Short mmCIF file of C-alpha atoms in Angstrom, two decimals:
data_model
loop_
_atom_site.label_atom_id
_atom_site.label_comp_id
_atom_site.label_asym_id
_atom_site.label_seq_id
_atom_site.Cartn_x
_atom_site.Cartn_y
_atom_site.Cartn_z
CA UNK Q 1396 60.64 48.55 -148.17
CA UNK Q 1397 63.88 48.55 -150.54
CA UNK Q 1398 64.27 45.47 -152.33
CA UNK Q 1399 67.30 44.67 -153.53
CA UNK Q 1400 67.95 43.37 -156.99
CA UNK Q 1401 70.68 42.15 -159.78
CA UNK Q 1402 70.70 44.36 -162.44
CA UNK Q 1403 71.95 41.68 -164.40
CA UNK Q 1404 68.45 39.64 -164.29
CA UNK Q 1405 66.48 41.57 -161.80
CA UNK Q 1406 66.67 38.89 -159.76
CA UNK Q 1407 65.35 40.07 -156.00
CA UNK Q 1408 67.55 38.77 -153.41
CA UNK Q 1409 66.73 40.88 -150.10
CA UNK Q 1410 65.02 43.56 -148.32
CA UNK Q 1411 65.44 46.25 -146.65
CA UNK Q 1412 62.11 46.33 -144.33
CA UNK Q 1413 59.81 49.50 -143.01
CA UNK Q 1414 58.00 51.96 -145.06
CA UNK Q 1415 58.97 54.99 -144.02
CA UNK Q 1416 62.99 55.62 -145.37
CA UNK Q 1417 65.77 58.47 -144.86
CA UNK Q 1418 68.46 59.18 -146.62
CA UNK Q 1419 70.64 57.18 -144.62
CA UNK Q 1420 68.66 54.13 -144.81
CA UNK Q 1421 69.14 54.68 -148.29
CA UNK Q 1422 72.64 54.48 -148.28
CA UNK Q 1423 72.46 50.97 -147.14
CA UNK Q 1424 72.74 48.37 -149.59
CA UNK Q 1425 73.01 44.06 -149.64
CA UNK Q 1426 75.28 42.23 -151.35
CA UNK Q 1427 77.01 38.78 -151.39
CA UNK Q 1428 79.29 36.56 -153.22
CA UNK Q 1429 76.71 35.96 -155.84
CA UNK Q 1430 75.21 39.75 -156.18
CA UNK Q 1431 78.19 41.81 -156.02
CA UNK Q 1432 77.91 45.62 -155.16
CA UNK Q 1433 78.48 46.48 -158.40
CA UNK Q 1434 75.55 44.56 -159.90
CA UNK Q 1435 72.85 45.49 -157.39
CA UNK Q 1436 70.19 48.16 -157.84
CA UNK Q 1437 67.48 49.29 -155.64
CA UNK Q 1438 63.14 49.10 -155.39
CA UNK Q 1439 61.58 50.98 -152.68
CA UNK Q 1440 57.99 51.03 -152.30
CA UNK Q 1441 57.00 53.86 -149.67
CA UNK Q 1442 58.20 57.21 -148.86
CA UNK Q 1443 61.29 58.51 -149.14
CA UNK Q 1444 61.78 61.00 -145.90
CA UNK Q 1445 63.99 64.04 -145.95
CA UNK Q 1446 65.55 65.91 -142.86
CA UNK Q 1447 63.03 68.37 -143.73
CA UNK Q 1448 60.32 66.24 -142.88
CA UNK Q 1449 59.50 65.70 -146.18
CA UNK Q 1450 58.36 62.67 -147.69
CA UNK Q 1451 58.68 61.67 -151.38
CA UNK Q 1452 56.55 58.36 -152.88
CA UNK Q 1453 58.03 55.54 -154.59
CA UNK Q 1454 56.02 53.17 -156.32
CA UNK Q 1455 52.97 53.42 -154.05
CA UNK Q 1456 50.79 51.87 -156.62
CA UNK Q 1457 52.50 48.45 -155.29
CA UNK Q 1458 51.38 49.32 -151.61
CA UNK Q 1459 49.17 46.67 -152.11
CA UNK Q 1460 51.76 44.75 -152.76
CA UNK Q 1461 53.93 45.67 -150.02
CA UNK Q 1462 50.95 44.91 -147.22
CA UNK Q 1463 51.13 41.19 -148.99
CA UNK Q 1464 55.19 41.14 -148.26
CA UNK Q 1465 54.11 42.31 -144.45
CA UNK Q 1466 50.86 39.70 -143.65
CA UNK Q 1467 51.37 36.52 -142.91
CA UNK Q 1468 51.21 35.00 -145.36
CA UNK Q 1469 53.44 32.82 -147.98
CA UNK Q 1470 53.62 35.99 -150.30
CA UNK Q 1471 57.56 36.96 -150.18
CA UNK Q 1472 59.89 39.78 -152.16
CA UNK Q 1473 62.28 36.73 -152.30
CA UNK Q 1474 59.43 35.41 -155.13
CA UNK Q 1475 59.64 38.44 -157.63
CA UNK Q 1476 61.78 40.24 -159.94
CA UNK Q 1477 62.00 42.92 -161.66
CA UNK Q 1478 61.14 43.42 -165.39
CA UNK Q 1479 64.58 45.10 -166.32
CA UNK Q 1480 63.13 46.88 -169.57
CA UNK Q 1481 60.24 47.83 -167.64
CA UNK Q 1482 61.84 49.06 -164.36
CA UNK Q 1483 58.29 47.26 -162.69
CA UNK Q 1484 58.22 44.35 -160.35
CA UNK Q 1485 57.12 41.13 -161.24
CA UNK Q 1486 56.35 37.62 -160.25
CA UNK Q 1487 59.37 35.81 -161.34
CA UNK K 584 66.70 64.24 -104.39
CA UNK K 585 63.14 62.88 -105.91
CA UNK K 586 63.57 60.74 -109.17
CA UNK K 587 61.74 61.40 -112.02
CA UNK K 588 61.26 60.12 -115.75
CA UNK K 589 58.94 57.77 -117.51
CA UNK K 590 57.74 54.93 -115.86
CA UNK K 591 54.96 52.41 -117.60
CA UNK K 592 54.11 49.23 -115.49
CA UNK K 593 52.59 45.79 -117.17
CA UNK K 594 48.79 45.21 -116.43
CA UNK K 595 48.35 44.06 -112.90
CA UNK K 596 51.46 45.63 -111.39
CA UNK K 597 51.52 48.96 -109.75
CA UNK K 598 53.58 51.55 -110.76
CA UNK K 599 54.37 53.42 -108.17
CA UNK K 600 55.52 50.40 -106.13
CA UNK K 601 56.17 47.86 -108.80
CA UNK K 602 59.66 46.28 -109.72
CA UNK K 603 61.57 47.82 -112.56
CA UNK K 604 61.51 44.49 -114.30
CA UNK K 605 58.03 44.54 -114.40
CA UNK K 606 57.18 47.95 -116.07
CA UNK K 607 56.07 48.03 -120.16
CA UNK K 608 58.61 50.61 -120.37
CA UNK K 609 61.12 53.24 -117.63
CA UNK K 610 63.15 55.96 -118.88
CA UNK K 611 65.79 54.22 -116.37
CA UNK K 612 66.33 51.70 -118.84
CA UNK K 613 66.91 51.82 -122.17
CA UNK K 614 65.75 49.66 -125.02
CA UNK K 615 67.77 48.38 -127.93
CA UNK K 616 66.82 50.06 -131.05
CA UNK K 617 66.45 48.90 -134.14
CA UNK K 618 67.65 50.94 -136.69
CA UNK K 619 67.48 47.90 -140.19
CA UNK K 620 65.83 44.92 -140.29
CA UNK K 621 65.56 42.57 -143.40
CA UNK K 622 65.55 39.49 -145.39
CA UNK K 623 67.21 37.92 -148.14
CA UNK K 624 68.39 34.01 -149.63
CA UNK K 625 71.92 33.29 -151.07
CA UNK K 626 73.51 30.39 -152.47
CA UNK K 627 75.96 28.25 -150.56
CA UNK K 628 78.00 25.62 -152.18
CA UNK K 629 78.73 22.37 -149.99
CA UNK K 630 82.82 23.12 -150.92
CA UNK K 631 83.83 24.42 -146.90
CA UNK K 632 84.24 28.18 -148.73
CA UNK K 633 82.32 31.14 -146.63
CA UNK K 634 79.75 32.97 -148.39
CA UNK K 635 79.32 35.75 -147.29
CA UNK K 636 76.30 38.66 -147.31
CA UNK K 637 76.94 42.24 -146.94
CA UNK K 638 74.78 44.45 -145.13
CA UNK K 639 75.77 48.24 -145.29
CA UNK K 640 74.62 49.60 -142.19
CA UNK K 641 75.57 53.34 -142.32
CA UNK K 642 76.59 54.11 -139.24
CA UNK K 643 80.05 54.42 -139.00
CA UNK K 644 80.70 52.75 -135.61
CA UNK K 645 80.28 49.05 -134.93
CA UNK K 646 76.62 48.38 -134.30
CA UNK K 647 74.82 45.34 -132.29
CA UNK K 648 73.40 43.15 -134.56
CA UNK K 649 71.17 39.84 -134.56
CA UNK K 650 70.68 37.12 -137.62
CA UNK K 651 69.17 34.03 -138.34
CA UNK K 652 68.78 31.33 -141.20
CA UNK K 653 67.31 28.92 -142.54
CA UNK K 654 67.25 26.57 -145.23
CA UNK K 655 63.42 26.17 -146.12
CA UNK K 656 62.48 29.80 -145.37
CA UNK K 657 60.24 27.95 -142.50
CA UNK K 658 62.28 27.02 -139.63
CA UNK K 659 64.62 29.60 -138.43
CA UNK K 660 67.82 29.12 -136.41
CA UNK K 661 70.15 31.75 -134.38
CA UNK K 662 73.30 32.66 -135.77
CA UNK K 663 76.06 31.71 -134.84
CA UNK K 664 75.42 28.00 -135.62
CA UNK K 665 78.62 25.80 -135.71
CA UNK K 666 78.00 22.17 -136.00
CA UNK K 667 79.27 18.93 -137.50
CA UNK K 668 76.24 16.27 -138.33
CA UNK K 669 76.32 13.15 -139.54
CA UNK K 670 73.19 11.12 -141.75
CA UNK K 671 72.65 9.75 -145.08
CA UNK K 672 76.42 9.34 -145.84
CA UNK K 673 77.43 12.47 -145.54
CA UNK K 674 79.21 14.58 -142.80
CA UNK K 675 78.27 17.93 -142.83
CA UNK K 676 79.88 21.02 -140.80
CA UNK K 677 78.05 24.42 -140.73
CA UNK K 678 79.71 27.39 -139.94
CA UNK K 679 77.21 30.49 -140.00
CA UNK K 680 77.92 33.41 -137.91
CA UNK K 681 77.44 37.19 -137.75
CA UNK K 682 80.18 40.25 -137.95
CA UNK K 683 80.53 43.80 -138.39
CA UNK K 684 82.59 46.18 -138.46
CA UNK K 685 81.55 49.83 -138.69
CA UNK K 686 80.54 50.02 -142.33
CA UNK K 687 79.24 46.69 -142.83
CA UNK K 688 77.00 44.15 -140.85
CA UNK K 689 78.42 40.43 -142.49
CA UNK K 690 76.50 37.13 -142.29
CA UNK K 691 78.59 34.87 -143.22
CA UNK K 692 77.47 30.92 -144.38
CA UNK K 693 80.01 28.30 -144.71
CA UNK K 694 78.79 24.47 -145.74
CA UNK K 695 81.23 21.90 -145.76
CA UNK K 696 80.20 18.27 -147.37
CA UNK K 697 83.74 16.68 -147.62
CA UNK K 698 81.75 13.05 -148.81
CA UNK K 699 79.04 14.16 -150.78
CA UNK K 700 78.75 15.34 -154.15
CA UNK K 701 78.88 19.66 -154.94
CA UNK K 702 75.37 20.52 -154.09
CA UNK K 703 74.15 24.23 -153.74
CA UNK K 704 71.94 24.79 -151.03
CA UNK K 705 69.81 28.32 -150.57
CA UNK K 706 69.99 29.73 -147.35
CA UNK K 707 67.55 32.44 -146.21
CA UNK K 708 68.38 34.16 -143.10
CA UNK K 709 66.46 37.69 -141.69
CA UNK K 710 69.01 40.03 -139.61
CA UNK K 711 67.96 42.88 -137.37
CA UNK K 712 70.45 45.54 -136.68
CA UNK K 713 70.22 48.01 -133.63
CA UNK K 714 71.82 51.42 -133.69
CA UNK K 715 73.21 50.64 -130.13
CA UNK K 716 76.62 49.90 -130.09
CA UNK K 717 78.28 46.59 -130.68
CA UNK K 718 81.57 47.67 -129.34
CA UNK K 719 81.74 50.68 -126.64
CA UNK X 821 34.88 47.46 -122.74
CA UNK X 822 37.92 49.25 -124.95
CA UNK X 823 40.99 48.81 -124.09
CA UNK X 824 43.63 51.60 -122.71
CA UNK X 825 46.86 52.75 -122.88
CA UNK X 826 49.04 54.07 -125.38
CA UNK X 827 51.37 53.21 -128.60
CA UNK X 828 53.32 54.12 -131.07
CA UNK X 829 53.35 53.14 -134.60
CA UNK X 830 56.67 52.33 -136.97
CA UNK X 831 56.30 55.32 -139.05
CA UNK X 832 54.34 54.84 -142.31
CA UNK X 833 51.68 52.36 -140.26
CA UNK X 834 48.35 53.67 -138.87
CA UNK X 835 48.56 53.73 -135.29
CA UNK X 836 45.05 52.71 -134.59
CA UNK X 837 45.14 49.48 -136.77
CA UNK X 838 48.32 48.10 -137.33
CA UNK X 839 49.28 45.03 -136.33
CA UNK X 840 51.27 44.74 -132.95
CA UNK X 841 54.04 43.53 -134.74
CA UNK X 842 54.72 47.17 -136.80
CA UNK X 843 54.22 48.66 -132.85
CA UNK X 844 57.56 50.49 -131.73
CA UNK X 845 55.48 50.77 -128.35
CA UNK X 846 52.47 49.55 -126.63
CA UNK X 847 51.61 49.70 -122.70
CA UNK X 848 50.26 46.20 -123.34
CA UNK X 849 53.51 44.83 -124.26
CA UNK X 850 56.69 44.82 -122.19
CA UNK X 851 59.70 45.88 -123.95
CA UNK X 852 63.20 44.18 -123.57
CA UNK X 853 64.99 46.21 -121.33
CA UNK X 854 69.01 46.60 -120.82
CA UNK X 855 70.44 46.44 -117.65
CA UNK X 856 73.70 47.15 -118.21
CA UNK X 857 76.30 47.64 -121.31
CA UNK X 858 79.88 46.94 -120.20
CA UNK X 859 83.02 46.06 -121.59
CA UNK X 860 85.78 43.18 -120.44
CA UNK X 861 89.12 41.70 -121.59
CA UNK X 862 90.95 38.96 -120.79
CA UNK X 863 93.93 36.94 -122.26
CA UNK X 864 94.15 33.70 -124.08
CA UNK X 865 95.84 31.41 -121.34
CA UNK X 866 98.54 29.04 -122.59
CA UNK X 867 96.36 26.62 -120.14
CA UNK X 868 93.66 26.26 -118.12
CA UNK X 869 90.26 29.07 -118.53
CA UNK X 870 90.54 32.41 -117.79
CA UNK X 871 87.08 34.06 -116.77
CA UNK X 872 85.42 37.37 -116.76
CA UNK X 873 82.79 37.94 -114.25
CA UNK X 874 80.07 40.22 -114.56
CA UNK X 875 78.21 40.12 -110.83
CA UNK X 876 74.71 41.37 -111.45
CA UNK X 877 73.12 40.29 -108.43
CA UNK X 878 69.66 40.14 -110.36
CA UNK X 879 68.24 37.05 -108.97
CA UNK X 880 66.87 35.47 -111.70
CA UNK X 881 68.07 34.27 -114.63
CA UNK X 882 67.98 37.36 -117.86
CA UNK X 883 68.92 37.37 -121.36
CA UNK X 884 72.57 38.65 -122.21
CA UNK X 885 74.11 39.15 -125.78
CA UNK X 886 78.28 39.19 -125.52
CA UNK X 887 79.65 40.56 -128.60
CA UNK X 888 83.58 39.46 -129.19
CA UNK X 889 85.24 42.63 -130.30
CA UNK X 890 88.54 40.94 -131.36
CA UNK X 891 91.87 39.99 -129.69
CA UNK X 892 95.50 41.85 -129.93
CA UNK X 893 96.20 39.57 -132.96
CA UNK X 894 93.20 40.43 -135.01
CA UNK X 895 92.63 44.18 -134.09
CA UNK X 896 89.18 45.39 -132.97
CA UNK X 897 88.12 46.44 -136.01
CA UNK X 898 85.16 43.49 -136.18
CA UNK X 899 83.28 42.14 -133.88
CA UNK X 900 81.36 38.83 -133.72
CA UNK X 901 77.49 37.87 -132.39
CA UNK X 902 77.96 35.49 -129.68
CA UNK X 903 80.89 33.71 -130.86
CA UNK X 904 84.87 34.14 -131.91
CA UNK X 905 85.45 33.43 -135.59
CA UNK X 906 85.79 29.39 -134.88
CA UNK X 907 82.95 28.70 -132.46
CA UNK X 908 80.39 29.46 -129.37
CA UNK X 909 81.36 31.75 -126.55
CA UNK X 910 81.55 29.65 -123.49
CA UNK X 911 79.26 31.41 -121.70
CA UNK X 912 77.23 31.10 -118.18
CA UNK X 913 74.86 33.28 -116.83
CA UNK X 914 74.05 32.35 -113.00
CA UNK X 915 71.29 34.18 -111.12
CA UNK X 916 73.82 36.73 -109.73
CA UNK X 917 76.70 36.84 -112.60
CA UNK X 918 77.41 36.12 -116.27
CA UNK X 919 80.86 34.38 -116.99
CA UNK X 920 82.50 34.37 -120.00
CA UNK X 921 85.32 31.54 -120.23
CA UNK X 922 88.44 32.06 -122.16
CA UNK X 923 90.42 28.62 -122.77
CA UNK X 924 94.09 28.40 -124.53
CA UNK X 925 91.37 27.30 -127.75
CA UNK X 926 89.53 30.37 -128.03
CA UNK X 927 89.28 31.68 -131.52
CA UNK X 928 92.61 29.06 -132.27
CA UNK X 929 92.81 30.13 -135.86
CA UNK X 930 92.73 33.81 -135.72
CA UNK X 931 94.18 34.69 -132.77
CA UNK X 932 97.03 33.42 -130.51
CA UNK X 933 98.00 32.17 -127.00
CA UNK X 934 98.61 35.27 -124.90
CA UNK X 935 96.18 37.69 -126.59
CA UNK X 936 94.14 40.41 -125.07
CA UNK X 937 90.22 39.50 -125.77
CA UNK X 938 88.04 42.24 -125.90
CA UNK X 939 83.97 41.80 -125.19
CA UNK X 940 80.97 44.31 -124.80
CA UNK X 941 78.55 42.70 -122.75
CA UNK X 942 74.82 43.97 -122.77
CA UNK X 943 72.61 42.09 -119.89
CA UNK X 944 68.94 42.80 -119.74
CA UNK X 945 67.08 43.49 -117.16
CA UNK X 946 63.82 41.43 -118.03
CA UNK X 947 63.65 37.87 -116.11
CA UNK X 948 63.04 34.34 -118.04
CA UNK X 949 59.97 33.33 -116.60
CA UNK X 950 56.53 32.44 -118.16
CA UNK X 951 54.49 34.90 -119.83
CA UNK X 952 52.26 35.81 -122.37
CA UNK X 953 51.53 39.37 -123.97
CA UNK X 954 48.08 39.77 -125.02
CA UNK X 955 47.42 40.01 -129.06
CA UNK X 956 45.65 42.85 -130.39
CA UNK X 957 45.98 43.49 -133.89
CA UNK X 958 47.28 40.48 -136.27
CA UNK X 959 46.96 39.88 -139.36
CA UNK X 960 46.38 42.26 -142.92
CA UNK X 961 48.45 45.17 -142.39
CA UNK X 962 45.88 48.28 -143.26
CA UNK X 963 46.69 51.74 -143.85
CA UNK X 964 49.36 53.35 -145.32
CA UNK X 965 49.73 56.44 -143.21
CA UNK X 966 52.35 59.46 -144.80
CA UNK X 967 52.26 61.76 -141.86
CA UNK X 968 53.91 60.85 -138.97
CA UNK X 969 54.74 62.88 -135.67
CA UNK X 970 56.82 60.78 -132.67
CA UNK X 971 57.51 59.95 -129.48
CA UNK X 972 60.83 60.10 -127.81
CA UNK X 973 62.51 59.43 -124.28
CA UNK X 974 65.57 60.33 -123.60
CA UNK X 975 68.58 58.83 -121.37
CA UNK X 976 69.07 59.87 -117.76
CA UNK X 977 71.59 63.21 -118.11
CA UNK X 978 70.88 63.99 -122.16
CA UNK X 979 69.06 66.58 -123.60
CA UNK X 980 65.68 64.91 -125.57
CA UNK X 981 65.34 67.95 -127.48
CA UNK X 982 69.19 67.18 -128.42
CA UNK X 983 70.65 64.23 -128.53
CA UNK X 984 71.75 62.00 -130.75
CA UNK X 985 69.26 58.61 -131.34
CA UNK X 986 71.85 56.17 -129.48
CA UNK X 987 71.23 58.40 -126.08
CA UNK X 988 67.27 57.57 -126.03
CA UNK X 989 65.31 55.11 -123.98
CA UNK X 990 63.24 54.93 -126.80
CA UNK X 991 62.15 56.62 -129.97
CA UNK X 992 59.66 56.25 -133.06
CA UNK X 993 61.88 56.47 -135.47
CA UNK X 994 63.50 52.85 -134.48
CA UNK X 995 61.40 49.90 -134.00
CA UNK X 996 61.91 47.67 -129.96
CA UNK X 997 61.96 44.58 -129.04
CA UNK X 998 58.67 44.07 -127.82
CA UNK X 999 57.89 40.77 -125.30
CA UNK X 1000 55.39 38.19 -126.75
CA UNK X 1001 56.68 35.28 -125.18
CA UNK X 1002 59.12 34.03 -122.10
CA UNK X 1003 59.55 30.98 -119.98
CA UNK X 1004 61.27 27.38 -119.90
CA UNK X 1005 60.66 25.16 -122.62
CA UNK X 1006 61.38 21.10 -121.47
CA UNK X 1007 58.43 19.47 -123.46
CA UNK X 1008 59.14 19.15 -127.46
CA UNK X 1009 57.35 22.21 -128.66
CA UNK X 1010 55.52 25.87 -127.71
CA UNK X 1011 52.99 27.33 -129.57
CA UNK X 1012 53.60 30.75 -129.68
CA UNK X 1013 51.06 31.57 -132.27
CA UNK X 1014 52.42 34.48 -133.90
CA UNK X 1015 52.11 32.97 -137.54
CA UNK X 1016 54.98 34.24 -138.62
CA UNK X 1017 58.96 33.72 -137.94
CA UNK X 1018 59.35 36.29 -135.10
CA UNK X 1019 63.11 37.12 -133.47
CA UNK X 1020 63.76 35.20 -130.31
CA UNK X 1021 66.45 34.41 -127.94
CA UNK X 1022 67.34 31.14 -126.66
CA UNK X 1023 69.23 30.04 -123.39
CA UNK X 1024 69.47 26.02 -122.66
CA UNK X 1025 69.47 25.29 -119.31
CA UNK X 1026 72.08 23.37 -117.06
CA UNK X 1027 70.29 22.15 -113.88
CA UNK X 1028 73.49 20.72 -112.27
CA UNK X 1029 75.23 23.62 -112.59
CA UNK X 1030 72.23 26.46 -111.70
CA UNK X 1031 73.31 28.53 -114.99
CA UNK X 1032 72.06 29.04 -118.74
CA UNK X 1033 74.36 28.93 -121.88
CA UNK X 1034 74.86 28.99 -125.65
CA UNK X 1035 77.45 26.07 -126.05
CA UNK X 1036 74.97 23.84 -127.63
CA UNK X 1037 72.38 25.61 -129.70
CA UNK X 1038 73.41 24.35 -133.16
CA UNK X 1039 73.29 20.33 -131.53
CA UNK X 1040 70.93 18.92 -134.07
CA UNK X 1041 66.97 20.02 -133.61
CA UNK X 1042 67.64 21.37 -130.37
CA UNK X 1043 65.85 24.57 -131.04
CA UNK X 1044 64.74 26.00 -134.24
CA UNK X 1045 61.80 28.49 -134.84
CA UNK X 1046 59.00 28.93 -137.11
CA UNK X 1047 56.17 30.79 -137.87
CA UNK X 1048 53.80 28.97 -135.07
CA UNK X 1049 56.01 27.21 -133.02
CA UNK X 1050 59.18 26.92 -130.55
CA UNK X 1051 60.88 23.48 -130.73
CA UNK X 1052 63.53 22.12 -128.20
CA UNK X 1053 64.99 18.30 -128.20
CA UNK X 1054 65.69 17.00 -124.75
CA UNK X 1055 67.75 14.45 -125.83
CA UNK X 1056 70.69 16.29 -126.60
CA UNK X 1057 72.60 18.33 -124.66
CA UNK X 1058 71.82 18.67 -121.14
CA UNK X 1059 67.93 17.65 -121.77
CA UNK X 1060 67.37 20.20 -118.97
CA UNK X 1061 65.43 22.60 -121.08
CA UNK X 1062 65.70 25.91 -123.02
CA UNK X 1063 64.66 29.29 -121.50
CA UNK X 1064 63.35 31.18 -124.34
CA UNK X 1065 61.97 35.09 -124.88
CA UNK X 1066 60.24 35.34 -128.52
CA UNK X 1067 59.23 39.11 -129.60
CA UNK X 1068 56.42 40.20 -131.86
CA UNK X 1069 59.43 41.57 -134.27
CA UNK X 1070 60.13 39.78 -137.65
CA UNK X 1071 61.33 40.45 -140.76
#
């Protein structure tokens, strides 16, 4: 999943779902009139898949995490932030 | 000539004899597939001005696209959703709908409260967006 | 006794216990198939509707998306879900055609009387009647799977070793619309029973004229979604009911 965040207060604001990226996913990005494209960085939790076949991990010690975001359940991204001296995600 | 391909029928129906409509899956019909999906919530102001989220799809032709909203992230709507309601005082005209072009997929979320005091509401929407075409 | 079959996982989801939703195939779900993709134009009259017909000759009534490419005014450069940049497409699908009406109105503040209108039309080839996939796995996603090999089908004519993604039936690197739900909705609510927000498409239904439509899917509460239920209100619009076809997708 790529989360999408303000890097002005690590505010979360979408997603980019699946868990399993390439490098074109990865060139994707969400913004609005509030987050502008400018301001907005990137999370990913999961791989990272080249044309090789490839895959790199990101953040994999929130796959936990990430299984919450895809049950049903009340957990959402929409509910956490991240810690912008940290570079972690947290519950805002 | 003999056809050939893929063909998958739903339990119950044979598939040798059974309608296309009725197969799990044929090769003689394709599927739409979905190349991004997501969520996300932005603020709309009640002022009538479009807000507008950008989704950068990546691949560089106009794509087909599905959204919808919502504004308690429980009850979801289709976009497009153009209506004018009236309750509580107020007369309220939505204007949600969903472009793209070929770089970007846009959802765009216009509130208009002409009687009513400025008042943000948050509107979460989910989009899914296919890599078949949206324009041949 | 087990059940049997195949599927296919979303990459990064272990096939055997994944939860149907994160399925980009199973042989106990029915995937939405399209019919046809075409492309139409018309002009904006100066009176009066202009129509494009699309004869299908299915039978039954199917699920259509009509994407508005743009008019001579505008240029075709975007493209609209369903709707020009002021309101609904006018839309009616019969059981042997889809129309799309063009009146002198159509998208009045962006383009003008006179215009070329340019649509892509896809029409699917499933029917709107009742029925209900079984449900397998639900719940706790489990697994996080790295490796992943695929499955791919190509279209009729291309290459599957070669082609590009667009030109297959279906592949494993893209998640489908798989079939949970269909049929005709005229009481107040349907438990679909996902327990989540799943995608769906909605048709209400016109008895007196023998066609579905769009026009009035944003009148107040007459369908909305959420993560258990379907709900329709009879008493607006033409309180003839809403056809609807909810997939195990969500987001």
């Amino acid at each position: 999943m790529i989360l999408f965040y303000n890097k002005k207060n690590g505010n979360v604001f979408a997603t980019i779902d699946g868990r399993v990226h390439d490098k074109k996913q990865l060139g994707c990005y969400v913004c609005d009139s509030n987050n502008k494209k400018e301001e907005i960085g990137k999370f990913i939790i999961g791989w990272l898949e080249g044309k090789d076949g490839n895959r790199v991990e990101y953040n994999l010690d929130k796959i936990k995490l990430l299984e919450k975001f895809e049950d049903i359940t009340t957990e959402s991204p929409l509910e956490y932030k991240i810690d912008l001296k940290k570079g972690t995600l947290i519950k805002k | 000539m003999a056809d050939y391909g893929l063909r998958i029928s739903r339990d119950g129906v044979d598939v040798k004899t059974g309608d296309d409509k009725d197969m799990v899956l044929t090769s003689k019909y394709s599927n739409l597939k979905g190349n991004l999906s997501g969520s996300g919530s932005v603020s709309v102001l009640n002022n009538g001005v479009t807000v507008t989220v950008t989704i950068a799809h990546g691949l560089s032709y106009i794509p087909m696209a599905q959204g919808f909203f919502s504004e308690n992230n429980s009850a979801f709507a289709i976009l497009p959703y153009f209506n004018s309601l009236s309750g509580g005082g107020l007369y309220t005209q939505y204007r949600h709908n969903v472009t793209s072009d070929s770089t970007n997929v846009y959802l765009k979320f216009n509130i208009a409260e002409l009687l009513g005091p400025p008042y943000t509401y948050t509107v979460y929407y989910k989009h899914f967006i296919f890599i078949d075409k949206g324009k041949l | 006794m087990g059940d049997y079959g195949a599927i296919v996982s979303r990459k990064g989801f272990e096939v055997k216990t994944c939860a149907d939703r994160f399925l980009v195939y199973s042989s106990a779900f029915p995937t939405l198939k399209v019919f046809n993709v075409s492309s139409g134009s018309t002009t904006i009259p100066t009176s009066g509707t202009n129509t494009i017909t699309i004869t299908h000759n299915l039978g039954y009534f199917a699920p259509y998306l009509i994407v508005y490419n743009g008019s001579t005014t505008t240029g075709v450069g975007t493209s609209n879900l369903m709707s020009d940049n002021d309101s609904y497409l006018n839309t009616r699908q019969y059981t042997n055609k889809l129309e799309i009406l063009v009146d002198a109105y159509f998208d009045q503040y962006e383009s003008s009387q006179g215009d070329t209108v340019y649509f892509t039309i896809y029409l699917f080839l499933d029917k709107l009647e009742t029925y209900s996939a079984p449900t397998i796995n639900t719940g706790t996603s489990s697994g996080s799977s790295s490796t992943d090999y695929g499955f791919r089908v190509s279209k009729a004519g291309f290459d599957v070793k070669t082609c590009a993604d667009i030109d297959c039936v279906v592949s494993s690197s893209f998640f489908t619309n798989l079939v949970h739900r269909k049929g005709l909705l005229t009481g107040s609510s349907f438990y679909h029973g996902l327990g989540y927000v799943p995608s769906y498409f909605v048709y209400e239904y016109n008895a007196t004229g023998g066609y579905i439509q769009t026009d009035n899917l944003a009148l107040q509460n007459i369908q909305y979604i959420d993560s258990n239920h379907l709900y329709y209100d009879s008493g607006v619009g033409t309180g003839d009911g809403i056809y609807y076809l909810i997939l195990k997708n969500t987001s």
